[in-house]
PDB file of C-alpha atoms in Angstrom:
ATOM      1  CA  MET A   1      57.614  61.461 -20.457  1.00  0.00           C
ATOM      2  CA  ASP A   2      60.389  64.022 -20.499  1.00  0.00           C
ATOM      3  CA  MET A   3      57.937  66.729 -21.586  1.00  0.00           C
ATOM      4  CA  GLU A   4      55.610  65.857 -18.687  1.00  0.00           C
ATOM      5  CA  LYS A   5      58.471  66.091 -16.233  1.00  0.00           C
ATOM      6  CA  GLN A   6      59.587  69.458 -17.645  1.00  0.00           C
ATOM      7  CA  LYS A   7      55.994  70.779 -17.518  1.00  0.00           C
ATOM      8  CA  TRP A   8      55.645  69.606 -13.927  1.00  0.00           C
ATOM      9  CA  ILE A   9      58.917  71.377 -12.996  1.00  0.00           C
ATOM     10  CA  GLU A  10      57.771  74.574 -14.640  1.00  0.00           C
ATOM     11  CA  ASP A  11      54.358  74.372 -12.914  1.00  0.00           C
ATOM     12  CA  VAL A  12      56.049  73.973  -9.524  1.00  0.00           C
ATOM     13  CA  ILE A  13      58.369  76.916 -10.160  1.00  0.00           C
ATOM     14  CA  ASP A  14      55.483  79.044 -11.433  1.00  0.00           C
ATOM     15  CA  SER A  15      53.341  78.215  -8.409  1.00  0.00           C
ATOM     16  CA  GLY A  16      55.572  80.459  -6.297  1.00  0.00           C
ATOM     17  CA  SER A  17      54.463  83.500  -8.207  1.00  0.00           C
ATOM     18  CA  ARG A  18      50.795  82.795  -7.426  1.00  0.00           C
ATOM     19  CA  VAL A  19      51.353  82.730  -3.674  1.00  0.00           C
ATOM     20  CA  ARG A  20      49.915  85.752  -1.963  1.00  0.00           C
ATOM     21  CA  LYS A  21      52.383  87.537   0.366  1.00  0.00           C
ATOM     22  CA  LEU A  22      51.119  88.078   3.889  1.00  0.00           C
ATOM     23  CA  ALA A  23      51.576  91.391   5.648  1.00  0.00           C
ATOM     24  CA  PRO A  24      51.820  91.452   9.458  1.00  0.00           C
ATOM     25  CA  ARG A  25      49.312  93.516  11.369  1.00  0.00           C
ATOM     26  CA  ASP A  26      50.388  97.000  12.358  1.00  0.00           C
ATOM     27  CA  SER A  27      50.456  96.349  16.092  1.00  0.00           C
ATOM     28  CA  LEU A  28      52.745  93.293  15.835  1.00  0.00           C
ATOM     29  CA  LEU A  29      55.987  95.246  16.172  1.00  0.00           C
ATOM     30  CA  GLU A  30      54.679  97.121  19.192  1.00  0.00           C
ATOM     31  CA  ALA A  31      53.541  93.859  20.817  1.00  0.00           C
ATOM     32  CA  ILE A  32      56.969  92.303  20.291  1.00  0.00           C
ATOM     33  CA  GLU A  33      58.739  95.345  21.745  1.00  0.00           C
ATOM     34  CA  ARG A  34      56.472  95.261  24.825  1.00  0.00           C
ATOM     35  CA  ARG A  35      57.220  91.566  25.439  1.00  0.00           C
ATOM     36  CA  VAL A  36      60.988  91.916  25.137  1.00  0.00           C
ATOM     37  CA  ALA A  37      62.223  93.295  28.408  1.00  0.00           C
ATOM     38  CA  PRO A  38      64.742  96.095  28.229  1.00  0.00           C
ATOM     39  CA  VAL A  39      68.269  95.197  29.382  1.00  0.00           C
ATOM     40  CA  ALA A  40      68.953  96.576  32.820  1.00  0.00           C
ATOM     41  CA  GLU A  41      72.313  98.242  33.129  1.00  0.00           C
ATOM     42  CA  VAL A  42      74.352  97.740  36.255  1.00  0.00           C
ATOM     43  CA  PRO A  43      75.768 101.018  37.581  1.00  0.00           C
ATOM     44  CA  ALA A  44      79.560 101.368  37.327  1.00  0.00           C
ATOM     45  CA  ARG A  45      79.787 102.024  41.074  1.00  0.00           C
ATOM     46  CA  LYS A  46      78.355  98.577  41.904  1.00  0.00           C
ATOM     47  CA  VAL A  47      80.763  96.938  39.489  1.00  0.00           C
ATOM     48  CA  TRP A  48      83.723  98.664  41.137  1.00  0.00           C
ATOM     49  CA  ILE A  49      82.477  97.713  44.617  1.00  0.00           C
ATOM     50  CA  ALA A  50      82.183  94.060  43.535  1.00  0.00           C
ATOM     51  CA  ALA A  51      85.685  94.140  42.005  1.00  0.00           C
ATOM     52  CA  ALA A  52      87.141  95.684  45.156  1.00  0.00           C
ATOM     53  CA  SER A  53      85.491  93.087  47.391  1.00  0.00           C
ATOM     54  CA  VAL A  54      86.872  90.275  45.238  1.00  0.00           C
ATOM     55  CA  ALA A  55      90.365  91.823  45.469  1.00  0.00           C
ATOM     56  CA  VAL A  56      90.014  92.052  49.272  1.00  0.00           C
ATOM     57  CA  LEU A  57      88.983  88.396  49.481  1.00  0.00           C
ATOM     58  CA  ILE A  58      91.908  87.317  47.313  1.00  0.00           C
ATOM     59  CA  ALA A  59      94.301  89.325  49.499  1.00  0.00           C
ATOM     60  CA  LEU A  60      92.837  87.770  52.693  1.00  0.00           C
ATOM     61  CA  ASN A  61      93.199  84.284  51.163  1.00  0.00           C
ATOM     62  CA  PHE A  62      96.847  84.907  50.328  1.00  0.00           C
ATOM     63  CA  ALA A  63      97.488  86.222  53.821  1.00  0.00           C
ATOM     64  CA  ALA A  64      95.782  83.193  55.406  1.00  0.00           C
ATOM     65  CA  ILE A  65      97.756  80.755  53.241  1.00  0.00           C
ATOM     66  CA  LYS A  66     101.019  82.537  54.042  1.00  0.00           C
ATOM     67  CA  ALA A  67     100.237  82.539  57.775  1.00  0.00           C
ATOM     68  CA  ALA A  68      99.365  78.811  57.689  1.00  0.00           C
ATOM     69  CA  GLY A  69     102.618  78.034  55.816  1.00  0.00           C
ATOM     70  CA  ASP A  70     104.784  79.752  58.449  1.00  0.00           C
ATOM     71  CA  THR A  71     103.828  77.408  61.343  1.00  0.00           C
ATOM     72  CA  GLY A  72     106.678  74.998  60.669  1.00  0.00           C
ATOM     73  CA  THR A  73     104.749  71.978  61.960  1.00  0.00           C
ATOM     74  CA  GLU A  74     103.912  70.698  58.533  1.00  0.00           C
ATOM     75  CA  LYS A  75     104.837  67.050  57.924  1.00  0.00           C
ATOM     76  CA  SER A  76     105.621  65.414  54.657  1.00  0.00           C
ATOM     77  CA  SER A  77     103.065  62.978  53.349  1.00  0.00           C
ATOM     78  CA  THR A  78     105.706  60.254  53.125  1.00  0.00           C
ATOM     79  CA  THR A  79     106.401  60.434  56.861  1.00  0.00           C
ATOM     80  CA  GLU A  80     102.698  60.357  57.802  1.00  0.00           C
ATOM     81  CA  THR A  81     101.733  57.267  55.855  1.00  0.00           C
ATOM     82  CA  PRO A  82     103.890  54.274  54.980  1.00  0.00           C
ATOM     83  CA  LEU A  83     104.719  53.635  51.352  1.00  0.00           C
ATOM     84  CA  TYR A  84     103.282  50.346  50.165  1.00  0.00           C
ATOM     85  CA  THR A  85     105.391  48.618  47.563  1.00  0.00           C
ATOM     86  CA  ASN A  86     103.298  45.463  47.349  1.00  0.00           C
ATOM     87  CA  ASN A  87     100.816  46.125  44.557  1.00  0.00           C
ATOM     88  CA  GLN A  88      99.532  42.572  44.459  1.00  0.00           C
ATOM     89  CA  LEU A  89      95.720  42.677  44.149  1.00  0.00           C
ATOM     90  CA  TYR A  90      94.958  38.998  45.015  1.00  0.00           C
TER      91      TYR A  90
END
């Protein structure tokens, strides 16, 4: 029984040497390269314009927040709504 198992193992290992290796057709690499789209580069000028516009928007937001904070009519949330101390749910 042990000899049969050993022979079977050797036959399985040896079967790999009888497998014929396949070679791809010559036009396969060219077909793959045609299907894969080239990466489009974004010009540096457009990147700088986008970065500058983001910086301008951030500056405008800070200016708007600062202008809204200087009105002086802001109320505290505790004076607008009463504080409920009764947490009884039923």
